[in-house]
Amino acid sequence: MSESTFDPAQALKIDLSRGQLSLMGSSGRVLVPTESLAELLAASTNEAISAFGAGIGTDIGRRILERLGSAIERATIELYLEHLGGELALSGLGSLSVERWGKALVLCLEGLGDSAGLESMVMSLIEAAIQRSLSRDVVVLRLAKTDGLLRLIVSGRHAKFQIEQWQAAGLSYGQILTNLHQNPLVEASSTRGES
Amino acid sequence: MNLQSIERLQNLLGRIQQNVKLPRTRTGGLGAFIVTPTSAAPALTLAQPAAPVVLPEPENVLLEQTKVSAAIAAKSAPEEEIQVDVEVPSLEALDAGDDGAALENAALENAALENAIEDVDLEDIAVEVVSAVTTEAPSEPALERQVAVMPFSVPPALDELTFSEPPPAPEPPAAVVEPRPIPVAQVVSEAPGSIDAALLAATEAHAAAAEPADAERAEAVPAESYRGPAFTPPPESGPQLTVPPMAAPAVPADYRGPAPTIEQLGELIELEQTLGPPLELAQPASEPVPALAKPPEELEFVPRASVPSRPLEAREPMQTLVGGFTEEEVVTGDATGPETPPPPARVFLRPAEVPAAVDVVAQQLESRQSTPTSVTTTDESAFGEESPTASSELAPELVARPPVALARPVVDVISAARAYRPASFLELLDASVGLLKK
């Protein structure tokens, strides 16, 4: 498998004569302040924020897929994290890392501003990027944010409601992760799979 | 022979007779040397005048000194020296001077000398005439030639070693030192051209005279033959004492010298004679070695039919109860000495002597036979060869634990949960999406 590392060289180009920004060959970028964007997102609806983030994420997913090609299905966690985190970093959305809690995939984003609109936008962005690059319909939910580190869990749409209930019940993200693995449905399904 | 010659010879003889009476003297430097003539080699006597020599004028006839040594063998005196000085004109002088007169004079002198010798030819006097007439004309003045002669002072013909002893006492007249023979040609014929050349020639002559001494000096003087005083000579300054190498002297095989002394051999310790009878090793009488009727090649191996064994332990049945036993009950063994403690005895109970308490235990054991625990009667042989009879009512029983029915394996290994390690990001993603999935 070819290990295509993320290369940010000449990723951002500013055409001063034309007043244009291009990112990874994609022109038509605009540099806006984070606070302004947060205020805009805060005033926007959830659907608008999700659409805004999904648009950006789809573009990111497309570039990742272009770089990794068919090997993306066999890409290791580190390699995929390198590309996805590189794209987020180029967009100014923070530093991305991965935590694996058993079978649960937890993405940690650090450096993102304290804005619910931004968080919602980033979650929609990651969902769209994964869906575009890996052709998986996933749901990214917010687990917790401690010390500027935002933890996002990647799950299916069927688990979205249960996780939100646990969050509403005041469970910590550790308990939520534990409950995800101790769910009888999960155990029953795993037992059937083993048998 | 004319009268003049006769007169001169008579004078000479008178002088000889006078000299015979004089004590023998030895002078150095320019003095005359009186040498004892020998029959082996003609001795040379240099008759040098004590006064400085006044050389004649060159135009005059040069007369070389002729040295004649006459040894008179007198009956009373064993050896006498006769010193005869005869001036004989040399040929060069004849050439340089008046030819006719000189030749005539020379002929007259020679004839006179011959006549004198003939007249003196006595039976008891042996005269040796040594003529040292030079045949070559001197190319240098006579003064230089005299200088060349002067250094001929015969060194003391003693040993080559130089001693720092005081000068020896005046020797008796009889002690005459024999000088080293010096070649006449070397003494007379060499005439250096200058003073420096004369000194050099004198030095060379002296060195040449000392060469034989050096050659002898170079030879090592054996230590055993050295009789001089013990001193350390300077390096390379004289004959060195040679010490023979330290090697074992070669002793001939048939050497019958004196036997080594006690000091050489050391102290000898004589061993005492043994006390008591000599040691004898006797064969055991119990197992005499049978004489071989057959040679060893024809012998056959026959195993022993009955090996004489030692008496086995005999365990007698106990006559009394536990706690007391007689000497008969003690197992007799090999210990025969009175001080040897007896081995412990094994005591068995006889059925007739079992107390009632033992019967109770036996009944309890019999009642347990119905229980699942298996009770087996032990073999009688476990108690020895002389165990009680097998039909005894009360016998020790061994209660064995029943075998364990292993319905399940004894060891149950609980393996650790296999850690989930996704190989790719997509695998982890699918697993995470599958959480809480129905």
XYZ file of C-alpha atoms in Angstrom:
633
model
C 0.000 0.000 0.000
C 1.299 3.324 -0.971
C 1.603 5.629 1.968
C 0.613 8.999 0.593
C 1.461 11.480 3.228
C -0.189 14.849 3.518
C 1.890 17.526 1.845
C 0.728 21.067 2.605
C 3.350 22.655 0.397
C 1.892 25.353 -1.854
C -1.497 24.525 -0.452
C -2.609 28.108 0.055
C -1.995 30.603 -2.670
C -2.906 34.233 -2.515
C -3.205 36.050 -5.809
C -2.712 39.608 -4.845
C -3.219 40.968 -8.348
C -6.527 39.301 -8.669
C -7.380 39.310 -4.996
C -8.006 35.631 -4.998
C -7.257 32.822 -2.586
C -6.810 29.269 -3.655
C -6.558 26.263 -1.346
C -5.257 23.019 -2.705
C -6.054 24.074 -6.190
C -9.581 25.108 -5.285
C -10.068 28.784 -5.877
C -12.625 31.070 -4.443
C -11.653 30.999 -0.775
C -12.334 33.809 1.655
C -10.516 34.593 4.802
C -12.900 35.612 7.525
C -12.365 36.157 11.201
C -13.305 33.296 13.467
C -15.454 35.487 15.680
C -17.356 36.775 12.694
C -17.921 33.296 11.502
C -19.025 32.210 14.936
C -21.471 35.084 15.140
C -22.798 34.200 11.741
C -23.228 30.559 12.667
C -24.806 31.462 15.941
C -27.417 33.412 14.082
C -27.968 30.640 11.597
C -30.220 27.658 11.928
C -28.975 24.140 12.457
C -29.818 23.136 8.972
C -27.921 26.099 7.603
C -24.925 25.311 9.750
C -25.039 21.643 8.776
C -25.272 22.530 5.125
C -22.452 25.030 5.504
C -20.214 22.522 7.169
C -21.192 19.675 4.877
C -20.228 21.757 1.909
C -16.780 22.342 3.272
C -16.434 18.718 4.391
C -17.396 17.310 1.073
C -14.682 19.268 -0.570
C -12.203 18.029 2.009
C -13.353 14.426 1.567
C -12.934 14.710 -2.144
C -9.365 15.885 -1.853
C -8.533 13.110 0.600
C -9.955 10.554 -1.710
C -8.037 12.023 -4.591
C -4.821 11.784 -2.700
C -5.291 8.319 -1.235
C -7.174 6.782 -4.072
C -8.377 3.220 -3.757
C -5.986 2.629 -0.894
C -8.150 4.728 1.344
C -10.083 1.666 2.434
C -6.868 0.126 3.751
C -5.531 3.357 5.102
C -4.475 3.148 8.656
C -5.876 5.337 11.335
C -2.770 7.409 11.386
C -2.764 7.964 7.656
C -6.369 8.976 7.431
C -5.980 11.193 10.461
C -3.017 12.852 8.800
C -5.031 13.838 5.784
C -8.214 14.805 7.567
C -6.377 16.673 10.256
C -4.233 18.424 7.661
C -7.277 19.690 5.852
C -8.843 20.983 9.053
C -5.618 22.649 9.968
C -5.418 24.386 6.595
C -8.949 25.633 7.133
C -8.029 27.027 10.488
C -10.367 24.765 12.395
C -7.952 23.360 14.912
C -5.781 20.300 15.401
C -7.361 16.931 15.016
C -6.489 13.698 16.870
C -8.102 10.330 17.346
C -8.987 8.387 20.472
C -10.098 4.790 20.328
C -12.274 3.653 23.171
C -12.759 0.019 22.467
C -14.736 0.014 19.297
C -15.776 3.584 19.608
C -14.035 6.108 17.430
C -13.514 9.421 19.174
C -12.114 12.458 17.342
C -10.478 15.139 19.418
C -10.268 18.652 18.083
C -8.173 21.223 19.821
C -7.974 24.871 19.043
C -11.457 25.389 17.877
C -13.171 28.434 19.274
C -15.813 28.270 21.943
C -18.755 28.523 19.693
C -21.624 26.143 19.371
C -22.077 27.227 15.790
C -18.476 26.355 14.996
C -18.783 23.038 16.728
C -21.891 22.189 14.810
C -20.286 23.284 11.606
C -17.172 21.146 12.272
C -19.294 18.086 13.077
C -21.198 18.472 9.832
C -17.894 19.037 8.069
C -16.380 15.802 9.409
C -19.505 13.817 8.607
C -19.449 15.047 5.051
C -15.721 14.421 4.672
C -15.985 10.829 5.922
C -19.062 10.201 3.865
C -17.414 11.615 0.769
C -14.096 9.843 1.205
C -15.131 6.538 2.727
C -18.721 6.283 1.522
C -19.976 5.687 5.035
C -23.106 7.280 6.485
C -21.942 8.294 9.916
C -23.081 10.601 12.651
C -20.671 12.754 14.609
C -21.888 13.693 18.047
C -20.393 15.889 20.691
C -19.245 14.009 23.767
C -17.509 16.615 25.842
C -15.168 19.522 25.763
C -12.533 19.774 28.494
C -9.648 22.179 28.528
C -10.281 23.328 24.964
C -10.317 19.760 23.682
C -13.517 18.868 21.915
C -14.286 15.117 21.820
C -16.571 13.922 19.067
C -17.782 10.365 18.730
C -18.428 8.831 15.359
C -21.380 6.482 15.407
C -24.370 5.439 13.441
C -27.622 7.246 13.194
C -29.294 4.600 15.267
C -27.119 5.421 18.273
C -27.626 9.164 18.020
C -30.805 9.196 20.020
C -29.454 6.959 22.808
C -26.310 9.007 23.190
C -28.310 12.192 23.392
C -30.419 10.603 26.111
C -27.369 9.669 28.089
C -26.023 13.116 27.682
C -29.320 14.546 28.806
C -29.205 12.194 31.781
C -25.925 13.766 32.750
C -23.678 10.847 32.080
C -20.098 11.575 31.488
C -18.560 10.735 28.196
C -16.733 7.820 29.861
C -19.973 6.333 31.056
C -21.479 6.904 27.655
C -18.638 5.072 26.025
C -18.973 2.290 28.547
C -22.680 2.055 27.955
C -22.114 1.834 24.272
C -20.011 -1.274 24.781
C -22.269 -2.806 27.479
C -25.460 -2.453 25.562
C -27.245 -5.782 25.470
C -28.035 -5.290 21.893
C -24.379 -4.918 21.129
C -23.481 -7.931 23.211
C -26.221 -10.028 21.611
C -25.138 -9.029 18.162
C -21.534 -9.749 18.965
C -22.431 -13.112 20.374
C -24.292 -14.000 17.271
C -21.402 -12.880 15.216
C -18.952 -15.053 17.134
C -21.214 -18.083 17.056
C 153.458 -7.054 13.204
C 155.508 -4.142 14.122
C 156.541 -3.127 17.506
C 153.939 -0.502 17.825
C 151.170 -2.980 17.395
C 152.763 -5.302 19.821
C 153.009 -2.549 22.274
C 149.445 -1.639 21.873
C 148.313 -5.138 22.275
C 150.335 -5.482 25.370
C 148.726 -2.389 26.723
C 145.417 -3.836 25.840
C 146.147 -7.033 27.584
C 147.210 -5.146 30.628
C 144.043 -3.231 30.653
C 142.110 -6.394 30.320
C 143.836 -7.890 33.227
C 143.168 -4.781 35.230
C 139.526 -4.790 34.316
C 139.241 -8.335 35.407
C 140.009 -7.290 38.915
C 137.574 -4.422 38.857
C 134.008 -5.016 39.948
C 131.442 -5.237 37.298
C 129.464 -2.069 36.837
C 126.386 -1.160 34.972
C 125.680 2.342 33.974
C 122.856 3.839 32.100
C 122.628 6.619 29.683
C 125.906 7.196 28.012
C 127.796 4.905 30.257
C 129.360 1.759 29.091
C 127.560 -1.525 29.296
C 129.470 -4.491 30.462
C 127.790 -7.499 29.171
C 128.537 -11.047 29.941
C 129.316 -12.742 26.714
C 127.484 -15.822 25.920
C 128.214 -18.487 23.529
C 124.793 -18.503 21.982
C 124.744 -15.021 20.612
C 127.435 -12.444 20.418
C 126.970 -9.836 23.011
C 127.347 -6.242 22.210
C 129.141 -3.885 24.427
C 128.791 -0.249 23.823
C 131.827 1.484 25.041
C 130.724 5.002 25.287
C 133.034 7.516 26.872
C 131.797 9.165 29.950
C 132.838 12.503 28.671
C 131.022 14.146 25.822
C 132.068 12.862 22.545
C 133.971 15.275 20.462
C 133.481 14.469 16.914
C 136.330 14.933 14.573
C 136.275 17.363 11.843
C 134.519 16.321 8.726
C 137.647 16.435 6.743
C 139.351 14.145 9.146
C 139.088 10.520 8.940
C 135.966 9.280 10.632
C 136.515 6.351 12.677
C 133.718 4.284 13.715
C 133.761 2.822 17.027
C 134.474 -0.751 16.923
C 133.254 -2.683 19.788
C 135.092 -5.651 20.774
C 133.971 -7.695 23.612
C 136.334 -10.159 24.930
C 135.269 -12.707 27.342
C 137.962 -14.259 29.250
C 137.227 -17.597 30.620
C 139.483 -17.866 33.525
C 139.626 -20.760 35.805
C 139.331 -18.657 38.876
C 136.800 -16.319 37.466
C 134.059 -17.945 35.473
C 133.333 -15.087 33.247
C 135.299 -11.971 32.653
C 134.618 -9.058 30.434
C 137.161 -7.582 28.221
C 136.412 -4.260 26.766
C 138.370 -3.390 23.742
C 137.909 -0.196 21.936
C 139.402 -0.087 18.528
C 138.931 2.755 16.195
C 138.538 1.628 12.670
C 138.235 4.110 9.842
C 135.135 3.792 7.757
C 135.005 3.645 4.048
C 133.305 6.930 3.695
C 135.984 8.510 5.704
C 138.409 7.016 3.392
C 136.531 8.385 0.486
C 136.207 11.819 2.001
C 139.739 12.161 3.348
C 143.099 11.635 1.885
C 142.840 8.625 -0.192
C 146.312 7.313 -0.014
C 147.149 8.094 3.556
C 143.800 7.125 4.827
C 143.801 3.839 3.078
C 147.225 3.120 4.240
C 146.365 3.979 7.781
C 143.265 1.930 7.633
C 145.113 -1.031 6.273
C 147.665 -0.646 8.959
C 145.014 -0.458 11.610
C 143.246 -3.536 10.351
C 146.415 -5.405 10.118
C 147.341 -4.349 13.609
C 144.006 -5.464 14.852
C 144.291 -8.796 13.226
C 147.751 -9.248 14.567
C 146.661 -8.255 17.994
C 143.888 -10.749 17.901
C 146.216 -13.384 16.726
C 148.684 -12.557 19.449
C 146.061 -12.459 22.094
C 144.704 -15.744 20.936
C 145.300 -17.497 24.138
C 143.857 -20.730 25.069
C 142.153 -19.473 28.150
C 140.781 -16.329 26.639
C 137.975 -16.280 24.243
C 137.674 -13.121 22.326
C 134.716 -12.159 20.350
C 135.031 -9.313 18.033
C 132.011 -7.620 16.806
C 132.587 -5.277 14.000
C 130.078 -2.669 13.462
C 131.690 -0.942 10.652
C 129.209 0.787 8.548
C 129.508 0.500 4.869
C 127.321 3.377 4.006
C 128.510 6.904 4.105
C 126.645 9.130 6.525
C 124.591 11.662 4.738
C 124.090 13.767 7.793
C 126.580 15.531 9.995
C 128.121 13.596 12.787
C 126.404 15.676 15.417
C 123.008 14.439 14.422
C 124.241 10.967 14.212
C 125.393 11.248 17.788
C 121.966 12.349 18.815
C 120.550 9.314 17.208
C 122.777 7.128 19.270
C 122.136 8.869 22.555
C 118.697 7.565 23.361
C 119.910 4.048 23.354
C 119.786 3.565 26.977
C 118.801 0.063 27.472
C 115.687 -0.007 29.588
C 115.753 -2.176 32.565
C 115.333 -5.593 31.249
C 113.070 -6.610 34.039
C 109.598 -7.744 33.711
C 107.251 -5.666 31.654
C 105.280 -4.732 34.722
C 106.157 -1.494 36.318
C 106.547 -1.668 40.023
C 106.446 1.168 42.392
C 108.977 -0.368 44.626
C 111.950 1.531 45.866
C 115.059 1.303 43.777
C 116.780 -1.951 44.308
C 119.798 -2.138 46.430
C 123.150 -2.153 44.723
C 123.523 -5.471 43.214
C 126.539 -7.549 43.834
C 129.136 -7.455 41.139
C 128.228 -10.902 40.049
C 124.715 -9.851 39.133
C 125.025 -8.735 35.588
C 121.969 -7.790 33.681
C 121.805 -8.990 30.205
C 120.623 -6.227 27.939
C 118.301 -6.715 25.127
C 120.116 -7.284 21.886
C 119.772 -4.332 19.703
C 120.434 -4.545 15.991
C 123.611 -2.733 15.195
C 122.464 -1.466 11.842
C 119.557 0.237 13.423
C 121.714 1.862 15.966
C 124.418 3.159 13.744
C 123.203 3.468 10.208
C 120.199 5.698 10.787
C 121.076 9.317 10.600
C 118.226 11.764 10.745
C 118.414 14.990 8.819
C 117.324 17.370 11.557
C 116.760 17.552 15.251
C 113.081 16.911 14.859
C 113.767 14.005 12.594
C 116.282 12.757 15.077
C 113.785 12.980 17.897
C 111.206 11.240 15.793
C 113.685 8.593 14.842
C 114.661 8.193 18.458
C 111.062 7.845 19.443
C 110.462 5.301 16.750
C 113.551 3.445 17.710
C 112.461 3.406 21.294
C 109.042 2.246 20.276
C 110.564 -0.428 18.085
C 112.667 -1.543 20.988
C 109.589 -1.660 23.147
C 107.511 -3.554 20.600
C 108.657 -6.957 21.686
C 107.875 -5.971 25.197
C 104.428 -4.834 24.147
C 103.887 -8.027 22.280
C 104.793 -9.942 25.333
C 102.659 -7.635 27.401
C 99.700 -8.287 25.167
C 99.900 -11.875 26.055
C 97.791 -12.723 29.024
C 99.617 -13.691 32.111
C 98.153 -16.734 33.728
C 96.984 -16.181 37.203
C 98.882 -19.100 38.572
C 102.149 -17.901 37.110
C 101.720 -14.351 38.229
C 103.969 -13.539 41.146
C 103.695 -9.801 41.269
C 101.937 -7.804 43.909
C 98.178 -7.806 43.926
C 96.905 -4.608 42.526
C 94.378 -3.507 40.034
C 96.070 -2.485 36.845
C 94.605 0.372 34.904
C 92.602 -0.617 31.912
C 94.689 -1.623 28.939
C 97.845 -0.626 30.667
C 99.522 -3.917 30.973
C 99.080 -7.601 31.081
C 95.760 -8.560 32.518
C 95.203 -11.349 34.852
C 93.198 -13.940 33.110
C 90.881 -15.957 35.229
C 90.025 -19.305 33.752
C 86.318 -19.771 33.079
C 84.305 -21.256 35.800
C 83.759 -24.706 34.550
C 83.592 -28.010 36.227
C 86.961 -29.596 36.153
C 87.149 -32.613 34.038
C 87.526 -35.549 36.316
C 88.826 -38.649 34.683
C 86.836 -41.776 35.002
C 89.527 -43.599 36.857
C 89.991 -40.844 39.347
C 91.032 -42.222 42.660
C 91.455 -39.061 44.643
C 90.632 -38.529 48.248
C 87.095 -39.242 49.321
C 84.786 -36.275 50.114
C 84.823 -35.137 53.662
C 81.903 -34.952 56.033
C 81.761 -31.202 55.629
C 81.337 -31.640 51.916
C 78.655 -34.241 52.150
C 76.732 -32.780 55.049
C 75.448 -34.344 58.166
C 74.641 -37.989 57.928
C 71.818 -39.319 59.998
C 71.739 -42.944 60.665
C 68.332 -44.493 60.972
C 67.569 -46.593 63.935
C 66.957 -50.196 63.448
C 63.407 -51.396 63.550
C 62.167 -52.652 66.845
C 60.082 -55.763 67.000
C 59.591 -58.603 64.655
C 59.342 -58.027 60.954
C 55.910 -57.486 59.504
C 54.331 -60.522 57.998
C 51.190 -60.569 55.963
C 49.335 -63.749 56.486
C 46.438 -64.881 54.372
C 43.095 -65.244 56.091
C 42.563 -68.727 57.296
C 38.837 -68.642 56.713
C 39.096 -68.440 52.976
C 42.092 -70.326 51.928
C 42.987 -69.968 48.341
C 42.430 -73.324 46.768
C 45.077 -74.637 44.607
C 44.119 -74.657 41.002
C 43.836 -78.161 39.850
C 43.411 -77.017 36.311
C 45.095 -74.299 34.414
C 43.166 -71.059 34.234
C 42.241 -71.670 30.631
C 40.270 -74.775 31.514
C 38.403 -73.434 34.456
C 34.646 -73.184 34.324
C 32.473 -70.674 36.034
C 30.207 -72.366 38.487
C 27.862 -70.128 40.402
C 27.668 -70.602 44.054
C 24.880 -72.826 45.117
C 24.549 -71.496 48.581
C 26.013 -68.267 49.598
C 26.809 -68.229 53.252
C 24.634 -65.403 54.385
C 24.823 -63.586 57.584
C 22.178 -64.257 60.149
C 19.058 -62.319 59.291
C 17.117 -60.306 61.693
C 14.773 -62.473 63.676
C 11.702 -60.801 64.953
C 10.111 -62.804 67.612
C 6.510 -62.319 68.522
C 5.928 -60.067 71.387
C 5.131 -61.796 74.608
C 3.926 -58.825 76.475
C 2.034 -55.688 75.707
C 3.483 -52.514 74.481
C 5.776 -50.945 76.939
C 7.825 -53.827 78.058
C 9.844 -56.505 76.434
C 12.432 -58.933 77.400
C 15.822 -59.457 76.026
C 14.554 -62.292 73.926
C 12.356 -59.878 72.059
C 15.249 -57.754 71.121
C 16.245 -58.421 67.628
C 19.597 -59.960 67.590
C 21.917 -58.577 65.058
C 25.515 -58.494 64.277
C 26.285 -56.351 67.246
C 28.034 -58.624 69.615
C 29.902 -56.247 71.830
C 28.481 -55.603 75.243
C 28.818 -51.846 74.824
C 26.933 -51.770 71.536
C 23.359 -50.605 72.092
C 20.734 -53.034 70.883
C 18.788 -52.030 67.790
C 15.167 -50.991 68.254
C 12.773 -53.829 68.286
C 9.582 -54.046 66.367
C 6.683 -55.022 68.426
C 3.554 -56.572 67.146
C 0.336 -57.156 68.941
C -1.112 -60.535 69.103
C -4.819 -60.899 68.811
C -5.175 -62.469 72.200
C -3.468 -59.590 73.845
C -5.352 -56.776 72.210
C -7.048 -54.733 74.830
C -10.643 -53.853 74.732
C -9.993 -50.349 73.523
C -8.490 -51.685 70.389
C -11.578 -53.758 69.796
C -13.679 -50.644 69.825
C -11.541 -49.058 67.191
C -11.780 -52.151 65.103
C -15.528 -52.132 65.294
C -15.605 -48.536 64.224
C -13.414 -49.295 61.302
C -15.648 -52.131 60.263
C -18.658 -49.892 60.427
C -17.021 -47.522 58.023
C -16.781 -50.107 55.400
C -20.314 -49.335 54.408
C -19.461 -45.749 53.735
C -18.387 -44.617 50.252
C -14.880 -44.351 51.540
C -13.161 -47.499 50.581
C -11.493 -49.347 53.317
C -8.966 -51.887 52.310
C -7.135 -54.291 54.408
C -3.473 -53.930 54.130
C -1.294 -56.713 53.161
C 0.276 -58.646 55.906
C 3.575 -58.503 54.282
C 3.710 -54.844 55.089
C 4.404 -55.747 58.657
C 7.240 -57.984 57.991
C 7.937 -61.541 57.335
C 6.778 -62.682 60.669
C 3.548 -60.752 60.765
C 0.662 -62.193 62.650
C -1.597 -64.662 61.029
C -3.803 -63.482 58.223
C -6.902 -64.606 59.936
C -6.555 -62.185 62.701
C -9.742 -60.457 63.655
C -8.214 -57.075 64.081
C -5.816 -55.970 61.467
C -4.687 -52.499 60.531
C -6.701 -51.083 57.771
C -5.838 -48.362 55.373
C -8.539 -45.954 54.542
C -8.075 -44.673 51.043
C -9.787 -41.683 49.510
C -12.197 -42.599 46.736
C -11.241 -41.513 43.273
C -12.470 -38.117 42.274
C -15.031 -38.143 39.533
C -13.790 -35.566 37.048
C -16.932 -34.377 35.418
C -15.255 -31.147 34.488
C -11.648 -30.414 33.833
C -9.700 -29.430 36.847
C -7.939 -26.584 35.145
C -10.152 -23.937 33.718
C -8.158 -21.358 31.871
C -9.914 -18.107 31.381
C -8.310 -16.465 28.470
C -7.985 -12.751 28.421
C -10.292 -10.800 26.188
C -8.829 -10.267 22.784
C -7.959 -6.679 22.383
C -9.635 -4.975 19.499
C -7.072 -3.636 17.152
C -8.483 -2.344 13.929
C -6.185 -2.639 11.000
C -7.507 0.411 9.205
C -9.425 3.548 9.832
C -12.351 2.197 7.891
C -12.552 -0.886 10.107
C -12.603 1.238 13.218
C -15.188 3.466 11.635
C -17.452 0.582 10.883
C -17.062 -0.772 14.378
C -17.837 2.541 15.893
C -20.883 3.019 13.649
C -22.078 -0.420 14.595
C -22.331 0.491 18.254
C -25.911 0.411 19.518
C -26.938 -0.940 16.180
C -29.801 -3.356 16.373
